């Protein structure tokens, strides 16, 4: 006989201008409180809602970026605006004052979408994997920070399910069920949680557990149509699986099927052969390759004036060796607080989803592996940008006339940029063709904020980890003196775990450097 396995329905839910949304929510709470004053007796439930959010937003708006730097706060903001305010609207429409509903209608055009809410949830799941955080720690506020309710855990599991991510579906539905079993009050029914839980563990090949969860579901709701169908399907598949196992054991006992041992090459994976993503995540957690003491002893700090450059002869800058191969230099106190705030002020109105160069077309495009917002600043729009560009030229000795504009990027909740090269490789001949200035010879990266946790720049090929320190900048060459790409410069921006990361990049190109950084006959000349 044939059985059809039925899965729960799919909902889809990503991220927006977070600080503006926080003030939008604050404005909505104020409007809501005005309405409550008029009909307080009739709308006691609405008043309690407003007081809860008033307390939250009052604290949050004292330090919006710090508040939104916590991934749980960001997710819950998305969830409130995308889901819960809609529920509230249905409630108050029964007897609604024109003032409140008109304000809510106006503000709704700025609300996050289902896609935005999904992005915030994905950020939490990405952080969970990268930093090896367990669901209990995140849900109970050990991150540290606020806690997640049953509804929050259920929503995370449901979003993971919509992406066919059954491992995360399982762990978050299991957490929701645990909190329900511990007595937490919730509008989410255990039957709904068990429905997702049984299907997600089945998808991971765990038939017996799927069967156990389905039976528990049917104890609560014996008439559940999908669960009754799945029960028969799981029992049928489990019987087949057991029979196949018995047949295999019988054949082995008769000598017809030899025992198979795992080959030596499959028993374990050497650390050196770890996939790049694993190396990247290890470095983000502070694990992985370490520089030997002998190599560390060759790294120095110094006062630097770039061969007695007139601007730095009397006031040299502080320079520190971060790594030897590739040679990564950090400049300390290289951008002032005023300059940082001015650059952010110029960039904020233009922040858009960050783009990358498509190697096939040479055009800028968005990519899932880069999660941040960025803006481009030209030298002629404010003197601070011109002064920053000049400083980069003075200290590197490279011509910035052919460099790309200053890119300002903000990595918020879960923001990251997975391993990539800044230069165009041989199989990407059109990477920067439209610029007409050759390949990216070097990268200059300003850190414009401290980050409470996460957000490091890591180089998986060599094990270098560069922590964001406000007011500093790092510099490295992407091309060898021969003009060939330096593949050891492959790097990544780790997800921001707690905090808010601001950086600005200056990518310097080959043209104009002919007499400033001469080519060598050999790669390492």
Coordinates of C-alpha atoms in Angstrom, one line a residue:
X1 CA 0.0 0.0 0.0
X2 CA 1.1 3.6 -0.6
X3 CA 1.0 6.4 2.0
X4 CA 1.5 10.1 1.3
X5 CA 3.4 12.1 3.8
X6 CA 1.8 15.5 4.4
X7 CA 4.0 18.5 5.5
X8 CA 2.8 21.6 7.4
X9 CA 2.0 24.7 5.2
X10 CA 4.8 27.1 4.4
X11 CA 5.0 30.7 5.6
X12 CA 7.6 33.1 4.3
X13 CA 9.0 36.0 6.3
X14 CA 14.5 39.6 6.2
X15 CA 15.6 43.2 7.4
X16 CA 15.4 47.0 6.9
X17 CA 16.6 50.5 8.2
X18 CA 16.6 49.3 11.8
X19 CA 17.1 52.5 13.7
X20 CA 14.2 54.3 11.8
X21 CA 11.9 51.3 12.5
X22 CA 12.6 51.6 16.2
X23 CA 11.6 55.3 16.2
X24 CA 8.6 54.4 14.1
X25 CA 7.5 51.9 16.7
X26 CA 8.1 54.5 19.4
X27 CA 5.8 56.9 17.5
X28 CA 3.1 54.2 17.2
X29 CA 3.2 53.6 20.9
X30 CA 2.7 57.3 21.6
X31 CA -0.2 57.4 19.2
X32 CA -1.7 54.3 20.8
X33 CA -1.5 55.8 24.3
X34 CA -3.4 58.9 23.1
X35 CA -6.1 56.6 21.9
X36 CA -6.2 54.7 25.2
X37 CA -6.8 57.9 27.1
X38 CA -10.1 58.3 25.2
X39 CA -11.4 54.8 25.6
X40 CA -9.4 53.3 28.5
X41 CA -12.3 51.3 30.1
X42 CA -13.3 49.6 26.9
X43 CA -9.7 48.9 25.7
X44 CA -7.9 47.6 28.8
X45 CA -6.2 44.9 26.7
X46 CA -4.9 47.5 24.3
X47 CA -3.6 49.6 27.2
X48 CA -1.6 46.8 28.6
X49 CA 0.0 46.2 25.2
X50 CA 0.9 49.9 24.9
X51 CA 2.5 50.0 28.3
X52 CA 4.6 47.0 27.6
X53 CA 5.9 48.5 24.3
X54 CA 6.3 52.0 25.8
X55 CA 8.7 50.6 28.4
X56 CA 10.7 48.7 25.8
X57 CA 11.0 51.5 23.2
X58 CA 11.8 54.1 25.9
X59 CA 14.9 52.1 26.8
X60 CA 15.7 51.2 23.2
X61 CA 15.6 54.8 21.9
X62 CA 18.2 55.9 24.4
X63 CA 20.8 54.0 22.4
X64 CA 19.1 52.7 19.2
X65 CA 22.2 51.3 17.6
X66 CA 23.3 49.5 20.7
X67 CA 19.9 48.1 21.3
X68 CA 19.6 46.9 17.7
X69 CA 23.1 45.5 17.8
X70 CA 21.6 42.6 19.8
X71 CA 20.2 40.1 17.3
X72 CA 17.3 39.0 19.5
X73 CA 16.1 42.6 19.8
X74 CA 16.3 43.1 16.1
X75 CA 14.4 39.9 15.4
X76 CA 11.7 40.8 17.9
X77 CA 11.4 44.3 16.5
X78 CA 10.8 42.7 13.0
X79 CA 8.3 40.2 14.5
X80 CA 6.4 42.9 16.4
X81 CA 6.1 45.2 13.4
X82 CA 5.4 42.5 10.8
X83 CA 3.0 40.3 12.8
X84 CA 1.8 41.6 16.1
X85 CA 0.9 45.1 15.2
X86 CA -1.4 43.6 12.5
X87 CA -3.1 41.6 15.1
X88 CA -3.6 44.7 17.2
X89 CA -5.1 46.5 14.3
X90 CA -7.8 43.8 14.0
X91 CA -8.6 44.2 17.7
X92 CA -9.0 48.0 17.8
X93 CA -10.9 48.2 14.5
X94 CA -14.0 47.1 16.4
X95 CA -14.2 50.6 17.9
X96 CA -11.4 52.7 16.5
X97 CA -10.6 56.3 16.9
X98 CA -9.6 58.0 13.6
X99 CA -6.4 59.4 15.0
X100 CA -4.8 56.1 15.9
X101 CA -5.8 54.2 12.8
X102 CA -4.7 57.0 10.5
X103 CA -1.3 57.1 12.2
X104 CA -0.9 53.4 12.0
X105 CA -1.9 53.4 8.3
X106 CA 0.6 56.1 7.5
X107 CA 3.4 54.3 9.4
X108 CA 2.6 50.9 7.9
X109 CA 4.1 51.8 4.6
X110 CA 7.5 51.8 6.4
X111 CA 6.9 48.5 8.2
X112 CA 9.1 45.5 7.4
X113 CA 7.8 42.8 5.1
X114 CA 7.6 39.1 5.5
X115 CA 10.9 39.0 3.7
X116 CA 12.5 41.4 6.2
X117 CA 11.3 39.2 9.2
X118 CA 12.8 36.2 7.5
X119 CA 16.1 38.0 7.1
X120 CA 16.2 38.8 10.9
X121 CA 15.5 35.2 11.7
X122 CA 18.1 33.9 9.3
X123 CA 20.6 36.3 11.0
X124 CA 19.9 34.6 14.3
X125 CA 20.3 31.1 12.8
X126 CA 23.6 32.2 11.1
X127 CA 25.0 33.5 14.4
X128 CA 23.9 30.3 16.1
X129 CA 25.9 28.2 13.7
X130 CA 29.0 30.5 13.4
X131 CA 29.4 30.9 17.2
X132 CA 28.0 27.5 18.2
X133 CA 25.3 28.9 20.4
X134 CA 22.6 26.5 21.7
X135 CA 18.9 27.3 21.5
X136 CA 18.6 27.3 25.3
X137 CA 21.3 30.0 25.8
X138 CA 19.7 32.2 23.2
X139 CA 16.1 31.8 24.4
X140 CA 16.8 32.3 28.1
X141 CA 18.9 35.4 27.5
X142 CA 22.3 34.0 28.2
X143 CA 23.6 35.6 25.0
X144 CA 23.4 38.0 27.0
X145 CA 20.2 40.1 26.6
X146 CA 16.5 39.6 26.3
X147 CA 14.7 36.3 26.2
X148 CA 12.6 34.5 23.5
X149 CA 9.1 33.5 24.1
X150 CA 7.4 30.3 22.8
X151 CA 6.0 32.4 19.9
X152 CA 9.5 33.6 19.1
X153 CA 11.0 30.1 19.1
X154 CA 8.1 28.8 17.0
X155 CA 8.5 31.6 14.5
X156 CA 12.3 30.9 14.1
X157 CA 11.5 27.2 13.6
X158 CA 8.8 28.0 11.1
X159 CA 11.1 30.3 9.1
X160 CA 13.8 27.6 9.1
X161 CA 11.2 25.2 7.8
X162 CA 10.2 27.5 5.0
X163 CA 13.9 27.4 3.9
X164 CA 13.9 23.6 4.1
X165 CA 16.4 23.9 7.0
X166 CA 15.1 21.0 9.0
X167 CA 18.0 20.9 11.5
X168 CA 17.1 24.4 12.7
X169 CA 13.4 23.7 12.5
X170 CA 13.9 20.8 14.9
X171 CA 16.1 22.7 17.5
X172 CA 13.8 25.7 17.6
X173 CA 10.5 23.7 17.7
X174 CA 12.1 21.5 20.4
X175 CA 12.9 24.7 22.4
X176 CA 9.3 25.9 22.0
X177 CA 8.0 22.6 23.2
X178 CA 10.3 22.6 26.2
X179 CA 9.1 26.0 27.2
X180 CA 5.5 24.9 26.8
X181 CA 6.2 21.8 28.9
X182 CA 7.7 24.1 31.6
X183 CA 4.4 25.9 31.9
X184 CA 5.0 29.1 29.8
X185 CA 1.7 30.6 28.7
X186 CA 1.4 30.9 24.9
X187 CA -1.0 31.3 22.1
X188 CA 1.0 28.6 20.2
X189 CA -0.6 25.2 20.7
X190 CA 1.6 22.1 21.4
X191 CA -0.1 20.4 18.5
X192 CA 1.3 22.9 16.1
X193 CA 4.8 22.6 17.5
X194 CA 4.6 18.8 17.4
X195 CA 3.4 18.9 13.8
X196 CA 6.5 20.7 12.6
X197 CA 8.8 18.7 15.0
X198 CA 7.7 15.3 13.7
X199 CA 8.1 16.3 10.1
X200 CA 11.5 18.0 10.6
X201 CA 13.1 14.9 12.3
X202 CA 11.6 12.6 9.7
X203 CA 13.3 14.7 7.0
X204 CA 16.6 14.1 8.8
X205 CA 16.1 10.3 8.7
X206 CA 14.9 9.8 12.3
X207 CA 11.8 7.7 11.8
X208 CA 11.4 6.5 15.3
X209 CA 11.5 10.0 16.8
X210 CA 9.1 11.2 14.1
X211 CA 6.7 8.4 15.1
X212 CA 7.0 9.3 18.8
X213 CA 6.2 13.0 18.2
X214 CA 3.3 12.1 15.9
X215 CA 1.9 9.8 18.6
X216 CA 2.2 12.5 21.2
X217 CA 0.4 14.9 18.8
X218 CA -2.5 12.4 18.4
X219 CA -2.8 12.1 22.2
X220 CA -3.6 15.8 22.2
X221 CA -5.7 15.8 19.0
X222 CA -6.9 12.4 17.9
X223 CA -8.7 13.8 14.9
X224 CA -5.7 15.6 13.4
X225 CA -6.0 14.6 9.8
X226 CA -2.3 15.1 8.7
X227 CA -1.0 13.4 11.8
X228 CA -3.2 10.3 11.3
X229 CA -1.9 10.0 7.7
X230 CA 1.7 10.5 8.8
X231 CA 1.3 7.9 11.6
X232 CA 0.5 5.3 9.0
X233 CA 3.3 6.4 6.7
X234 CA 5.9 6.4 9.5
X235 CA 4.8 3.0 10.7
X236 CA 5.0 1.6 7.2
X237 CA 8.4 3.1 6.5
X238 CA 9.8 1.9 9.9
X239 CA 8.5 -1.6 9.2
X240 CA 10.3 -1.6 5.8
X241 CA 13.5 -0.3 7.4
X242 CA 13.5 -3.0 10.2
X243 CA 12.8 -5.7 7.6
X244 CA 15.7 -4.5 5.5
X245 CA 17.9 -4.5 8.5
X246 CA 16.9 -8.1 9.5
X247 CA 17.6 -9.3 5.9
X248 CA 21.0 -7.7 5.9
X249 CA 21.9 -9.3 9.3
X250 CA 20.7 -12.7 7.9
X251 CA 22.8 -12.4 4.8
X252 CA 25.8 -11.5 6.8
X253 CA 25.3 -14.4 9.1
X254 CA 25.2 -16.7 6.0
X255 CA 28.4 -15.0 4.7
X256 CA 26.6 -13.5 1.7
X257 CA 27.2 -9.9 2.7
X258 CA 30.6 -9.0 4.2
X259 CA 31.0 -6.5 7.0
X260 CA 32.3 -3.2 5.7
X261 CA 34.8 -1.1 7.6
X262 CA 35.2 2.6 7.1
X263 CA 38.4 3.2 5.2
X264 CA 41.2 5.0 6.9
X265 CA 40.7 8.0 4.7
X266 CA 37.1 8.4 5.8
X267 CA 37.4 7.9 9.5
X268 CA 38.3 11.5 10.2
X269 CA 39.0 14.7 8.4
X270 CA 42.3 16.3 9.0
X271 CA 42.2 19.9 10.2
X272 CA 44.2 21.1 7.2
X273 CA 41.5 19.7 4.9
X274 CA 38.6 21.4 6.6
X275 CA 36.1 23.1 4.3
X276 CA 36.7 26.8 4.0
X277 CA 33.4 27.7 5.7
X278 CA 34.5 25.7 8.8
X279 CA 37.9 27.4 8.9
X280 CA 36.1 30.8 8.6
X281 CA 33.7 30.0 11.4
X282 CA 36.6 28.7 13.6
X283 CA 38.5 31.9 13.1
X284 CA 35.4 33.9 13.9
X285 CA 35.2 32.0 17.2
X286 CA 38.9 32.7 18.0
X287 CA 39.9 29.1 17.2
X288 CA 42.0 27.7 14.3
X289 CA 45.5 28.5 13.1
X290 CA 47.8 30.3 15.4
X291 CA 51.0 32.2 14.5
X292 CA 54.2 30.6 15.9
X293 CA 56.1 32.6 18.6
X294 CA 59.0 32.9 16.2
X295 CA 56.8 34.6 13.6
X296 CA 55.2 36.8 16.2
X297 CA 58.6 38.0 17.3
X298 CA 59.1 39.5 13.9
X299 CA 56.0 41.7 14.1
X300 CA 56.6 45.3 15.4
X301 CA 54.9 48.6 16.3
X302 CA 56.5 51.8 15.1
X303 CA 55.9 55.5 14.5
X304 CA 55.7 55.9 10.7
X305 CA 56.2 59.0 8.5
X306 CA 56.4 57.3 5.1
X307 CA 60.0 58.3 4.4
X308 CA 59.7 61.7 6.0
X309 CA 56.5 62.8 4.3
X310 CA 56.0 66.5 5.0
X311 CA 52.6 65.9 6.6
X312 CA 53.9 63.3 9.0
X313 CA 57.4 64.4 9.7
X314 CA 56.5 66.2 12.9
X315 CA 53.5 64.0 13.8
X316 CA 54.1 60.4 12.6
X317 CA 51.3 57.9 12.8
X318 CA 51.2 54.7 14.9
X319 CA 51.7 51.7 12.8
X320 CA 51.4 48.0 13.9
X321 CA 52.2 44.8 12.0
X322 CA 49.1 42.6 12.2
X323 CA 50.3 39.7 10.0
X324 CA 53.4 38.8 8.0
X325 CA 52.2 36.8 5.0
X326 CA 50.2 38.5 3.6
X327 CA 51.6 41.6 5.1
X328 CA 48.7 43.3 7.0
X329 CA 49.4 46.7 8.7
X330 CA 47.2 48.5 11.2
X331 CA 47.2 52.3 11.7
X332 CA 46.1 53.5 15.1
X333 CA 44.2 56.7 15.7
X334 CA 44.1 57.3 12.0
X335 CA 40.5 58.7 11.8
X336 CA 39.0 61.1 14.3
X337 CA 35.6 60.8 16.1
X338 CA 34.4 63.9 14.2
X339 CA 35.4 62.4 10.9
X340 CA 33.7 59.1 11.7
X341 CA 30.4 60.8 12.6
X342 CA 30.5 63.1 9.5
X343 CA 31.1 60.1 7.2
X344 CA 28.3 58.2 8.8
X345 CA 26.0 61.2 8.5
X346 CA 26.8 61.5 4.8
X347 CA 26.3 57.8 4.2
X348 CA 23.2 57.0 6.3
X349 CA 20.6 58.5 3.9
X350 CA 22.1 56.5 1.0
X351 CA 22.6 53.1 2.7
X352 CA 21.4 50.3 0.4
X353 CA 21.9 46.6 0.4
X354 CA 25.7 46.0 -0.3
X355 CA 26.7 44.8 -3.7
X356 CA 29.6 42.8 -5.1
X357 CA 31.2 42.6 -8.6
X358 CA 29.7 39.9 -10.7
X359 CA 32.7 38.3 -12.4
X360 CA 30.7 37.3 -15.4
X361 CA 29.2 40.7 -16.2
X362 CA 31.5 43.1 -14.4
X363 CA 28.4 44.8 -12.9
X364 CA 27.5 45.4 -9.3
X365 CA 24.9 43.0 -7.9
X366 CA 23.6 41.9 -4.5
X367 CA 24.6 38.5 -3.1
X368 CA 23.4 36.3 -0.2
X369 CA 27.0 35.8 1.1
X370 CA 27.3 39.6 1.7
X371 CA 24.8 40.9 4.3
X372 CA 25.3 44.6 5.0
X373 CA 24.2 48.0 3.8
X374 CA 26.6 50.3 2.0
X375 CA 26.9 53.8 0.4
X376 CA 29.5 55.4 -1.8
X377 CA 31.0 58.9 -1.0
X378 CA 32.8 61.0 -3.6
X379 CA 35.7 63.3 -2.8
X380 CA 33.9 66.4 -4.0
X381 CA 30.8 66.1 -1.8
X382 CA 32.5 67.0 1.4
X383 CA 36.0 68.1 2.5
X384 CA 36.2 65.2 5.0
X385 CA 36.1 62.6 2.2
X386 CA 38.8 64.5 0.3
X387 CA 41.0 64.7 3.4
X388 CA 40.6 61.0 4.1
X389 CA 41.5 60.1 0.5
X390 CA 44.6 62.3 0.7
X391 CA 45.6 60.6 4.0
X392 CA 45.4 57.2 2.4
X393 CA 47.6 58.4 -0.5
X394 CA 50.1 60.0 1.8
X395 CA 50.6 56.9 4.0
X396 CA 50.5 54.2 1.3
X397 CA 52.4 56.1 -1.3
X398 CA 49.8 55.0 -3.9
X399 CA 47.8 57.2 -6.2
X400 CA 44.1 57.3 -5.2
X401 CA 43.0 59.2 -8.3
X402 CA 42.2 55.9 -10.0
X403 CA 40.8 54.3 -6.8
X404 CA 37.1 53.5 -6.3
X405 CA 35.0 56.0 -4.3
X406 CA 35.0 55.6 -0.5
X407 CA 32.5 52.8 0.4
X408 CA 30.8 53.1 3.8
X409 CA 29.3 49.8 5.1
X410 CA 27.1 49.0 8.1
X411 CA 26.9 45.5 9.4
X412 CA 24.0 45.2 11.7
X413 CA 22.3 42.1 13.2
X414 CA 24.1 39.0 11.9
X415 CA 25.8 41.2 9.2
X416 CA 28.7 39.3 7.4
X417 CA 30.7 39.0 4.2
X418 CA 31.7 35.4 3.5
X419 CA 35.2 34.5 2.2
X420 CA 36.1 36.4 -1.0
X421 CA 38.9 38.1 -3.0
X422 CA 39.0 41.8 -3.4
X423 CA 41.0 41.5 -6.7
X424 CA 39.7 40.1 -10.0
X425 CA 41.1 36.7 -10.9
X426 CA 42.3 35.4 -14.3
X427 CA 39.0 33.7 -14.9
X428 CA 37.2 37.1 -14.2
X429 CA 38.7 39.3 -17.0
X430 CA 35.8 41.7 -16.9
X431 CA 35.6 42.1 -13.1
X432 CA 36.5 45.9 -13.2
X433 CA 36.4 46.5 -16.9
X434 CA 33.8 49.3 -16.7
X435 CA 36.2 51.3 -14.4
X436 CA 39.1 51.1 -16.9
X437 CA 41.7 51.4 -14.1
X438 CA 43.0 47.8 -13.9
X439 CA 42.8 45.4 -11.0
X440 CA 42.5 46.2 -7.3
X441 CA 46.1 46.4 -6.2
X442 CA 45.4 47.1 -2.5
X443 CA 42.7 47.5 0.1
X444 CA 42.5 50.1 2.9
X445 CA 39.8 49.4 5.5
X446 CA 38.8 51.9 8.3
X447 CA 37.0 50.6 11.4
X448 CA 34.6 53.2 12.5
X449 CA 33.1 51.4 15.5
X450 CA 34.0 49.0 18.2
X451 CA 32.0 45.8 18.2
X452 CA 30.9 44.1 21.4
X453 CA 31.2 40.6 20.0
X454 CA 32.0 39.2 16.6
X455 CA 32.6 41.3 13.4
X456 CA 36.3 40.4 13.0
X457 CA 38.0 40.4 9.6
X458 CA 39.5 36.9 9.1
X459 CA 41.8 35.4 6.4
X460 CA 40.9 31.6 6.3
X461 CA 43.9 30.6 4.1
X462 CA 46.5 31.8 6.6
X463 CA 44.6 32.1 9.9
X464 CA 44.9 35.9 10.4
X465 CA 42.2 37.5 12.6
X466 CA 41.9 41.3 12.7
X467 CA 39.6 42.7 15.3
X468 CA 37.6 45.9 14.7
X469 CA 39.0 48.7 16.8
X470 CA 37.4 52.1 16.4
X471 CA 39.6 54.8 14.8
X472 CA 42.0 52.3 13.3
X473 CA 42.6 51.2 9.7
X474 CA 44.2 48.1 8.1
X475 CA 46.0 47.9 4.8
X476 CA 47.2 45.1 2.6
X477 CA 48.2 44.5 -1.0
X478 CA 45.9 42.2 -3.1
X479 CA 48.4 41.8 -5.9
X480 CA 52.0 40.6 -5.8
X481 CA 54.7 42.8 -7.3
X482 CA 54.5 40.6 -10.4
X483 CA 50.9 41.7 -10.9
X484 CA 49.5 38.3 -10.0
X485 CA 46.8 38.0 -7.4
X486 CA 47.9 37.1 -3.9
X487 CA 45.5 34.3 -3.0
X488 CA 46.5 34.4 0.7
X489 CA 44.5 37.6 0.9
X490 CA 41.1 35.8 0.6
X491 CA 39.2 37.2 3.6
X492 CA 35.8 37.5 5.2
X493 CA 33.8 39.7 7.6
X494 CA 32.6 37.6 10.5
X495 CA 28.9 38.0 11.6
X496 CA 28.3 40.7 14.2
X497 CA 27.1 38.8 17.3
X498 CA 26.4 41.8 19.6
X499 CA 26.9 45.4 18.6
X500 CA 26.9 47.4 15.4
X501 CA 29.8 47.5 12.9
X502 CA 30.7 50.5 10.7
X503 CA 33.6 50.3 8.2
X504 CA 34.7 52.2 5.2
X505 CA 36.7 50.7 2.3
X506 CA 39.1 52.2 -0.2
X507 CA 40.0 49.9 -3.1
X508 CA 43.1 51.2 -4.9
X509 CA 43.6 50.2 -8.5
X510 CA 46.7 49.4 -10.6
X511 CA 46.6 52.4 -13.0
X512 CA 48.7 55.3 -11.7
X513 CA 51.0 53.0 -9.5
X514 CA 53.5 52.3 -12.3
X515 CA 56.3 54.4 -10.6
X516 CA 54.9 54.1 -7.0
X517 CA 55.0 50.3 -6.7
X518 CA 57.2 48.9 -9.4
X519 CA 56.6 45.5 -10.9
X520 CA 59.0 42.6 -10.2
X521 CA 60.1 39.9 -12.6
X522 CA 59.1 37.3 -10.1
X523 CA 56.0 36.9 -7.9
X524 CA 57.7 37.8 -4.7
X525 CA 60.2 40.5 -6.0

